[in-house]
PDB file of C-alpha atoms in Angstrom:
ATOM      1  CA  GLY S  21       0.000   0.000   0.000  1.00 68.00           C
ATOM      2  CA  ALA S  22       0.836   3.742   0.066  1.00 89.00           C
ATOM      3  CA  VAL S  23       1.952   4.072  -3.524  1.00 95.00           C
ATOM      4  CA  VAL S  24       2.509   7.411  -5.218  1.00 97.00           C
ATOM      5  CA  SER S  25       2.929   7.716  -8.971  1.00 97.00           C
ATOM      6  CA  GLN S  26       4.284  10.539 -11.062  1.00 98.00           C
ATOM      7  CA  HIS S  27       3.849  11.212 -14.752  1.00 97.00           C
ATOM      8  CA  PRO S  28       5.787  11.716 -16.890  1.00 97.00           C
ATOM      9  CA  SER S  29       9.014  10.176 -15.614  1.00 97.00           C
ATOM     10  CA  ARG S  30      11.043  12.150 -18.144  1.00 97.00           C
ATOM     11  CA  VAL S  31      10.269  15.171 -20.249  1.00 97.00           C
ATOM     12  CA  ILE S  32      12.331  17.226 -22.652  1.00 97.00           C
ATOM     13  CA  CYS S  33      10.903  20.513 -23.806  1.00 96.00           C
ATOM     14  CA  LYS S  34      11.909  23.664 -25.609  1.00 96.00           C
ATOM     15  CA  SER S  35      12.587  26.880 -23.776  1.00 97.00           C
ATOM     16  CA  GLY S  36       9.436  28.955 -23.381  1.00 97.00           C
ATOM     17  CA  THR S  37       6.988  26.072 -23.302  1.00 97.00           C
ATOM     18  CA  SER S  38       5.013  24.856 -20.297  1.00 97.00           C
ATOM     19  CA  VAL S  39       5.220  21.411 -18.777  1.00 97.00           C
ATOM     20  CA  LYS S  40       2.693  19.706 -16.518  1.00 97.00           C
ATOM     21  CA  ILE S  41       3.678  16.993 -14.045  1.00 98.00           C
ATOM     22  CA  GLU S  42       1.057  14.837 -12.349  1.00 97.00           C
ATOM     23  CA  CYS S  43       1.300  13.270  -8.896  1.00 97.00           C
ATOM     24  CA  ARG S  44      -1.217  10.649  -7.821  1.00 96.00           C
ATOM     25  CA  SER S  45      -1.741   8.732  -4.605  1.00 95.00           C
ATOM     26  CA  LEU S  46      -2.901   5.356  -5.900  1.00 95.00           C
ATOM     27  CA  ASP S  47      -4.286   3.618  -2.842  1.00 93.00           C
ATOM     28  CA  PHE S  48      -4.941   6.341  -0.293  1.00 93.00           C
ATOM     29  CA  GLN S  49      -6.354   9.835  -0.114  1.00 92.00           C
ATOM     30  CA  ALA S  50      -4.052  12.739   0.527  1.00 90.00           C
ATOM     31  CA  THR S  51      -5.337  16.141   1.564  1.00 88.00           C
ATOM     32  CA  THR S  52      -1.766  17.361   1.505  1.00 91.00           C
ATOM     33  CA  MET S  53       0.873  16.749  -1.130  1.00 94.00           C
ATOM     34  CA  PHE S  54       4.283  18.295  -1.487  1.00 95.00           C
ATOM     35  CA  TRP S  55       6.490  19.238  -4.415  1.00 97.00           C
ATOM     36  CA  TYR S  56      10.259  19.073  -4.203  1.00 96.00           C
ATOM     37  CA  ARG S  57      13.158  19.857  -6.455  1.00 96.00           C
ATOM     38  CA  GLN S  58      16.451  18.040  -6.203  1.00 94.00           C
ATOM     39  CA  PHE S  59      19.852  18.918  -7.625  1.00 90.00           C
ATOM     40  CA  PRO S  60      22.550  16.261  -8.089  1.00 86.00           C
ATOM     41  CA  LYS S  61      24.135  15.037  -4.868  1.00 82.00           C
ATOM     42  CA  GLN S  62      21.891  17.247  -2.758  1.00 87.00           C
ATOM     43  CA  SER S  63      18.972  16.751  -0.442  1.00 89.00           C
ATOM     44  CA  LEU S  64      15.392  17.503  -1.452  1.00 92.00           C
ATOM     45  CA  MET S  65      14.348  21.145  -1.545  1.00 92.00           C
ATOM     46  CA  LEU S  66      10.707  21.775  -0.740  1.00 94.00           C
ATOM     47  CA  MET S  67       9.050  24.039  -3.283  1.00 96.00           C
ATOM     48  CA  ALA S  68       5.452  24.098  -2.110  1.00 95.00           C
ATOM     49  CA  THR S  69       2.745  22.407  -0.092  1.00 93.00           C
ATOM     50  CA  SER S  70      -0.315  21.464  -2.100  1.00 91.00           C
ATOM     51  CA  ASN S  71      -3.602  21.483  -0.197  1.00 88.00           C
ATOM     52  CA  GLU S  72      -6.714  19.845  -1.635  1.00 87.00           C
ATOM     53  CA  GLY S  73      -9.366  22.428  -2.383  1.00 85.00           C
ATOM     54  CA  SER S  74      -7.261  25.446  -1.502  1.00 87.00           C
ATOM     55  CA  LYS S  75      -4.256  27.405  -2.682  1.00 90.00           C
ATOM     56  CA  ALA S  76      -0.797  25.979  -2.437  1.00 93.00           C
ATOM     57  CA  THR S  77       1.687  27.342   0.075  1.00 93.00           C
ATOM     58  CA  TYR S  78       5.000  28.225  -1.545  1.00 95.00           C
ATOM     59  CA  GLU S  79       8.390  28.255   0.120  1.00 94.00           C
ATOM     60  CA  GLN S  80      10.391  31.442   0.177  1.00 94.00           C
ATOM     61  CA  GLY S  81      12.041  32.158  -3.140  1.00 94.00           C
ATOM     62  CA  VAL S  82       9.748  29.921  -5.208  1.00 95.00           C
ATOM     63  CA  GLU S  83       7.773  31.854  -7.818  1.00 94.00           C
ATOM     64  CA  LYS S  84       4.129  30.874  -7.577  1.00 93.00           C
ATOM     65  CA  ASP S  85       3.346  32.254 -11.038  1.00 95.00           C
ATOM     66  CA  LYS S  86       6.060  30.120 -12.561  1.00 96.00           C
ATOM     67  CA  PHE S  87       5.320  26.900 -10.700  1.00 97.00           C
ATOM     68  CA  LEU S  88       1.548  26.505 -10.769  1.00 96.00           C
ATOM     69  CA  ILE S  89       0.110  23.914  -8.423  1.00 95.00           C
ATOM     70  CA  ASN S  90      -3.383  22.499  -8.548  1.00 92.00           C
ATOM     71  CA  HIS S  91      -4.740  19.943  -6.081  1.00 91.00           C
ATOM     72  CA  ALA S  92      -8.127  19.260  -7.568  1.00 84.00           C
ATOM     73  CA  SER S  93      -8.889  15.975  -5.823  1.00 91.00           C
ATOM     74  CA  LEU S  94      -7.766  13.905  -2.855  1.00 92.00           C
ATOM     75  CA  THR S  95      -5.574  11.773  -5.104  1.00 94.00           C
ATOM     76  CA  LEU S  96      -4.157  14.192  -7.660  1.00 95.00           C
ATOM     77  CA  SER S  97      -1.883  17.204  -7.572  1.00 95.00           C
ATOM     78  CA  THR S  98      -0.289  18.793 -10.617  1.00 96.00           C
ATOM     79  CA  LEU S  99       2.741  21.017 -10.999  1.00 97.00           C
ATOM     80  CA  THR S 100       2.981  23.145 -14.132  1.00 97.00           C
ATOM     81  CA  VAL S 101       6.294  24.751 -14.956  1.00 97.00           C
ATOM     82  CA  THR S 102       5.343  27.749 -17.057  1.00 97.00           C
ATOM     83  CA  SER S 103       7.593  29.324 -19.670  1.00 96.00           C
ATOM     84  CA  ALA S 104      10.337  26.869 -18.844  1.00 97.00           C
ATOM     85  CA  HIS S 105      13.968  27.876 -19.182  1.00 96.00           C
ATOM     86  CA  PRO S 106      17.146  25.775 -19.073  1.00 96.00           C
ATOM     87  CA  GLU S 107      17.719  26.718 -15.437  1.00 95.00           C
ATOM     88  CA  ASP S 108      14.432  24.969 -14.598  1.00 96.00           C
ATOM     89  CA  SER S 109      15.987  21.662 -15.656  1.00 96.00           C
ATOM     90  CA  SER S 110      15.990  19.469 -12.591  1.00 96.00           C
ATOM     91  CA  PHE S 111      14.561  16.399 -10.885  1.00 97.00           C
ATOM     92  CA  TYR S 112      11.093  17.130  -9.532  1.00 98.00           C
ATOM     93  CA  ILE S 113       9.625  14.827  -6.881  1.00 98.00           C
ATOM     94  CA  CYS S 114       6.220  14.858  -5.265  1.00 97.00           C
ATOM     95  CA  SER S 115       5.078  13.282  -2.033  1.00 96.00           C
ATOM     96  CA  ALA S 116       1.712  12.600  -0.489  1.00 94.00           C
ATOM     97  CA  ASN S 117       0.909  12.690   3.197  1.00 91.00           C
ATOM     98  CA  HIS S 118      -0.695   9.477   4.448  1.00 90.00           C
ATOM     99  CA  ARG S 119      -2.455   9.668   7.781  1.00 84.00           C
ATOM    100  CA  GLN S 120      -3.420   6.277   9.152  1.00 76.00           C
ATOM    101  CA  GLY S 121      -4.308   7.425  12.639  1.00 74.00           C
ATOM    102  CA  ALA S 122      -3.593  10.066  15.212  1.00 68.00           C
ATOM    103  CA  LEU S 123       0.019  11.270  15.201  1.00 70.00           C
ATOM    104  CA  THR S 124       1.059   8.966  12.338  1.00 77.00           C
ATOM    105  CA  ASP S 125       1.635  11.261   9.370  1.00 83.00           C
ATOM    106  CA  THR S 126       3.961   9.651   6.851  1.00 89.00           C
ATOM    107  CA  GLN S 127       5.058  11.056   3.509  1.00 92.00           C
ATOM    108  CA  TYR S 128       5.352   8.694   0.558  1.00 95.00           C
ATOM    109  CA  PHE S 129       7.268   9.854  -2.479  1.00 97.00           C
ATOM    110  CA  GLY S 130       6.696   9.483  -6.167  1.00 97.00           C
ATOM    111  CA  PRO S 131       9.455   8.186  -8.448  1.00 97.00           C
ATOM    112  CA  GLY S 132      10.333  11.664  -9.706  1.00 97.00           C
ATOM    113  CA  THR S 133      10.255  13.493 -13.032  1.00 98.00           C
ATOM    114  CA  ARG S 134      13.422  14.459 -14.852  1.00 97.00           C
ATOM    115  CA  LEU S 135      12.823  17.746 -16.684  1.00 97.00           C
ATOM    116  CA  THR S 136      15.265  18.911 -19.325  1.00 97.00           C
ATOM    117  CA  VAL S 137      14.678  22.278 -20.953  1.00 97.00           C
ATOM    118  CA  LEU S 138      16.602  22.879 -24.164  1.00 96.00           C
TER     119      LEU S 138
ATOM    120  CA  GLY O  11      15.523  27.523   9.057  1.00 56.00           C
ATOM    121  CA  GLN O  12      15.136  24.244  10.854  1.00 61.00           C
ATOM    122  CA  GLN O  13      17.846  21.725  10.139  1.00 74.00           C
ATOM    123  CA  LEU O  14      18.678  18.154  10.794  1.00 89.00           C
ATOM    124  CA  ASN O  15      22.337  17.288  11.131  1.00 95.00           C
ATOM    125  CA  GLN O  16      22.955  13.891   9.567  1.00 96.00           C
ATOM    126  CA  SER O  17      26.219  12.023   9.826  1.00 97.00           C
ATOM    127  CA  PRO O  18      28.302  10.656   8.392  1.00 97.00           C
ATOM    128  CA  GLN O  19      28.052  12.272   4.958  1.00 95.00           C
ATOM    129  CA  SER O  20      29.423   9.189   3.258  1.00 96.00           C
ATOM    130  CA  MET O  21      30.545   5.689   4.129  1.00 96.00           C
ATOM    131  CA  PHE O  22      32.636   3.171   2.229  1.00 96.00           C
ATOM    132  CA  ILE O  23      32.320  -0.281   3.754  1.00 96.00           C
ATOM    133  CA  GLN O  24      32.973  -3.906   2.993  1.00 97.00           C
ATOM    134  CA  GLU O  25      30.097  -6.265   2.297  1.00 97.00           C
ATOM    135  CA  GLY O  26      28.989  -7.934   5.505  1.00 97.00           C
ATOM    136  CA  GLU O  27      29.868  -5.020   7.761  1.00 97.00           C
ATOM    137  CA  ASP O  28      27.320  -3.250   9.940  1.00 97.00           C
ATOM    138  CA  VAL O  29      26.466   0.407   9.300  1.00 96.00           C
ATOM    139  CA  SER O  30      25.235   3.123  11.616  1.00 97.00           C
ATOM    140  CA  MET O  31      24.110   6.651  10.801  1.00 97.00           C
ATOM    141  CA  ASN O  32      22.325   9.255  12.856  1.00 97.00           C
ATOM    142  CA  CYS O  33      20.494  12.547  12.834  1.00 97.00           C
ATOM    143  CA  THR O  34      20.321  15.228  15.483  1.00 96.00           C
ATOM    144  CA  SER O  35      18.456  18.469  15.834  1.00 94.00           C
ATOM    145  CA  SER O  36      18.030  21.304  18.270  1.00 90.00           C
ATOM    146  CA  SER O  37      14.243  21.020  17.807  1.00 90.00           C
ATOM    147  CA  ILE O  38      11.774  18.441  19.055  1.00 91.00           C
ATOM    148  CA  PHE O  39      10.218  16.279  16.349  1.00 90.00           C
ATOM    149  CA  ASN O  40       6.834  14.529  16.233  1.00 88.00           C
ATOM    150  CA  THR O  41       7.902  11.916  13.736  1.00 91.00           C
ATOM    151  CA  TRP O  42      11.162  10.526  12.418  1.00 93.00           C
ATOM    152  CA  LEU O  43      11.323   8.897   9.012  1.00 95.00           C
ATOM    153  CA  TRP O  44      14.188   7.155   7.267  1.00 97.00           C
ATOM    154  CA  TYR O  45      14.321   6.981   3.465  1.00 97.00           C
ATOM    155  CA  LYS O  46      16.645   5.436   0.892  1.00 98.00           C
ATOM    156  CA  GLN O  47      17.131   7.019  -2.502  1.00 97.00           C
ATOM    157  CA  GLU O  48      18.801   5.428  -5.503  1.00 95.00           C
ATOM    158  CA  PRO O  49      19.973   7.383  -8.569  1.00 92.00           C
ATOM    159  CA  GLY O  50      17.124   8.680 -10.699  1.00 93.00           C
ATOM    160  CA  GLU O  51      14.463   7.506  -8.259  1.00 95.00           C
ATOM    161  CA  GLY O  52      12.342   9.062  -5.553  1.00 96.00           C
ATOM    162  CA  PRO O  53      13.041   8.336  -1.869  1.00 96.00           C
ATOM    163  CA  VAL O  54      11.605   5.076  -0.586  1.00 96.00           C
ATOM    164  CA  LEU O  55      10.386   4.873   2.994  1.00 96.00           C
ATOM    165  CA  LEU O  56      12.359   2.400   5.106  1.00 97.00           C
ATOM    166  CA  ILE O  57      11.159   2.984   8.646  1.00 96.00           C
ATOM    167  CA  ALA O  58       8.717   5.379  10.297  1.00 93.00           C
ATOM    168  CA  LEU O  59       8.962   6.244  14.007  1.00 94.00           C
ATOM    169  CA  TYR O  60       6.141   7.957  15.881  1.00 91.00           C
ATOM    170  CA  LYS O  61       6.942   7.737  19.600  1.00 92.00           C
ATOM    171  CA  ALA O  62       9.905   8.815  21.691  1.00 94.00           C
ATOM    172  CA  GLY O  63      12.024   5.794  22.542  1.00 95.00           C
ATOM    173  CA  GLU O  64      10.449   3.666  19.822  1.00 95.00           C
ATOM    174  CA  LEU O  65      12.758   1.029  18.354  1.00 97.00           C
ATOM    175  CA  THR O  66      11.636  -0.486  15.059  1.00 96.00           C
ATOM    176  CA  SER O  67      13.137  -3.070  12.744  1.00 96.00           C
ATOM    177  CA  ASN O  68      12.578  -3.797   9.075  1.00 95.00           C
ATOM    178  CA  GLY O  69      14.623  -6.821   8.077  1.00 96.00           C
ATOM    179  CA  ARG O  70      18.283  -5.928   8.522  1.00 97.00           C
ATOM    180  CA  LEU O  71      17.410  -2.319   9.321  1.00 98.00           C
ATOM    181  CA  THR O  72      16.803  -0.989  12.818  1.00 98.00           C
ATOM    182  CA  ALA O  73      15.942   2.585  13.744  1.00 98.00           C
ATOM    183  CA  GLN O  74      15.200   4.364  16.994  1.00 97.00           C
ATOM    184  CA  PHE O  75      13.371   7.565  17.901  1.00 96.00           C
ATOM    185  CA  GLY O  76      15.505   9.250  20.560  1.00 95.00           C
ATOM    186  CA  ILE O  77      14.008   9.677  23.999  1.00 95.00           C
ATOM    187  CA  THR O  78      14.607  13.432  23.864  1.00 94.00           C
ATOM    188  CA  ARG O  79      12.743  13.564  20.503  1.00 93.00           C
ATOM    189  CA  LYS O  80      15.747  15.396  19.045  1.00 94.00           C
ATOM    190  CA  ASP O  81      17.623  12.523  17.465  1.00 95.00           C
ATOM    191  CA  SER O  82      17.338   9.213  15.653  1.00 97.00           C
ATOM    192  CA  PHE O  83      19.675   6.533  14.366  1.00 97.00           C
ATOM    193  CA  LEU O  84      19.503   3.925  11.630  1.00 98.00           C
ATOM    194  CA  ASN O  85      21.526   0.717  11.704  1.00 98.00           C
ATOM    195  CA  ILE O  86      21.998  -1.690   8.825  1.00 98.00           C
ATOM    196  CA  SER O  87      23.374  -5.087   9.724  1.00 97.00           C
ATOM    197  CA  ALA O  88      25.375  -7.385   7.438  1.00 97.00           C
ATOM    198  CA  SER O  89      25.418  -4.967   4.516  1.00 97.00           C
ATOM    199  CA  ILE O  90      25.045  -6.229   0.953  1.00 97.00           C
ATOM    200  CA  PRO O  91      25.816  -4.523  -2.382  1.00 96.00           C
ATOM    201  CA  SER O  92      22.171  -3.568  -2.968  1.00 96.00           C
ATOM    202  CA  ASP O  93      22.259  -1.411   0.172  1.00 97.00           C
ATOM    203  CA  VAL O  94      24.147   1.156  -1.904  1.00 97.00           C
ATOM    204  CA  GLY O  95      22.342   4.489  -2.078  1.00 97.00           C
ATOM    205  CA  ILE O  96      21.730   7.703  -0.225  1.00 96.00           C
ATOM    206  CA  TYR O  97      19.933   7.457   3.110  1.00 97.00           C
ATOM    207  CA  PHE O  98      17.976  10.440   4.394  1.00 96.00           C
ATOM    208  CA  CYS O  99      16.517  11.061   7.785  1.00 96.00           C
ATOM    209  CA  ALA O 100      13.500  13.368   7.939  1.00 95.00           C
ATOM    210  CA  GLY O 101      11.176  14.609  10.605  1.00 91.00           C
ATOM    211  CA  HIS O 102       7.913  16.408  11.198  1.00 86.00           C
ATOM    212  CA  LEU O 103       7.887  19.282  13.639  1.00 80.00           C
ATOM    213  CA  ARG O 104       4.110  19.087  13.683  1.00 76.00           C
ATOM    214  CA  GLN O 105       1.388  16.826  12.338  1.00 70.00           C
ATOM    215  CA  GLY O 106       0.694  17.340   8.653  1.00 67.00           C
ATOM    216  CA  GLY O 107       3.519  19.801   8.318  1.00 77.00           C
ATOM    217  CA  LYS O 108       6.421  19.801   5.959  1.00 85.00           C
ATOM    218  CA  LEU O 109       9.285  17.382   6.383  1.00 90.00           C
ATOM    219  CA  ILE O 110      12.669  18.606   7.470  1.00 91.00           C
ATOM    220  CA  PHE O 111      15.453  16.590   5.807  1.00 92.00           C
ATOM    221  CA  GLY O 112      18.952  15.660   6.816  1.00 93.00           C
ATOM    222  CA  GLN O 113      21.752  16.155   4.327  1.00 93.00           C
ATOM    223  CA  GLY O 114      21.925  12.462   3.486  1.00 94.00           C
ATOM    224  CA  THR O 115      24.449   9.657   3.990  1.00 96.00           C
ATOM    225  CA  GLU O 116      25.873   8.153   0.825  1.00 96.00           C
ATOM    226  CA  LEU O 117      26.609   4.472   1.357  1.00 97.00           C
ATOM    227  CA  SER O 118      28.985   2.500  -0.827  1.00 97.00           C
ATOM    228  CA  VAL O 119      29.410  -1.259  -0.292  1.00 96.00           C
ATOM    229  CA  LYS O 120      32.386  -3.086  -1.695  1.00 93.00           C
ATOM    230  CA  PRO O 121      31.696  -6.741  -2.576  1.00 90.00           C
TER     231      PRO O 121
END
């Protein structure tokens, strides 16, 4: 149980285009999902917290108009990188918060999406 | 911001050896989680700890939630080549909140 999928796993796009990444919790409902970015040999950097039915909460320094997040259902959050540029090339990972009982929040991660902007 | 100090940063060991890594913080955590990440993949949950003092095993892996709620360790016994990867500790300061990550421990196992 507690499986999170991400689609696509890899995407290559031209500079100036927009790219949408989907994150789904397959066997549980998640009111909260998270989007991370990871550079080689580094830890995960939280970009934003995605809340079902409300606006996402962005971390300091993350442009909300560039990284659009939509959490339309309890099993799906999407991240859209708008007007992508080469510096947006990175590994993007989502996670979904699974609450099985009181005081047992656990985040399960998707397999990641490698974005390359030419 | 909040930080977890994870050590060691990297380990090079012989197959069959035991491994220990730990995380400490100046803040009290509600939850401690240990993940393993392999190249090109997302982190995979290894062990989740929810109570101070809790000691949990998952096969050859054992982790403990420190009694002060400010630290945790992960032990791997009798390492094998497929244990290679980066291990991250992470914790919640509050329920439903964002995870705070350690810097990671890169494990290399020589057959």
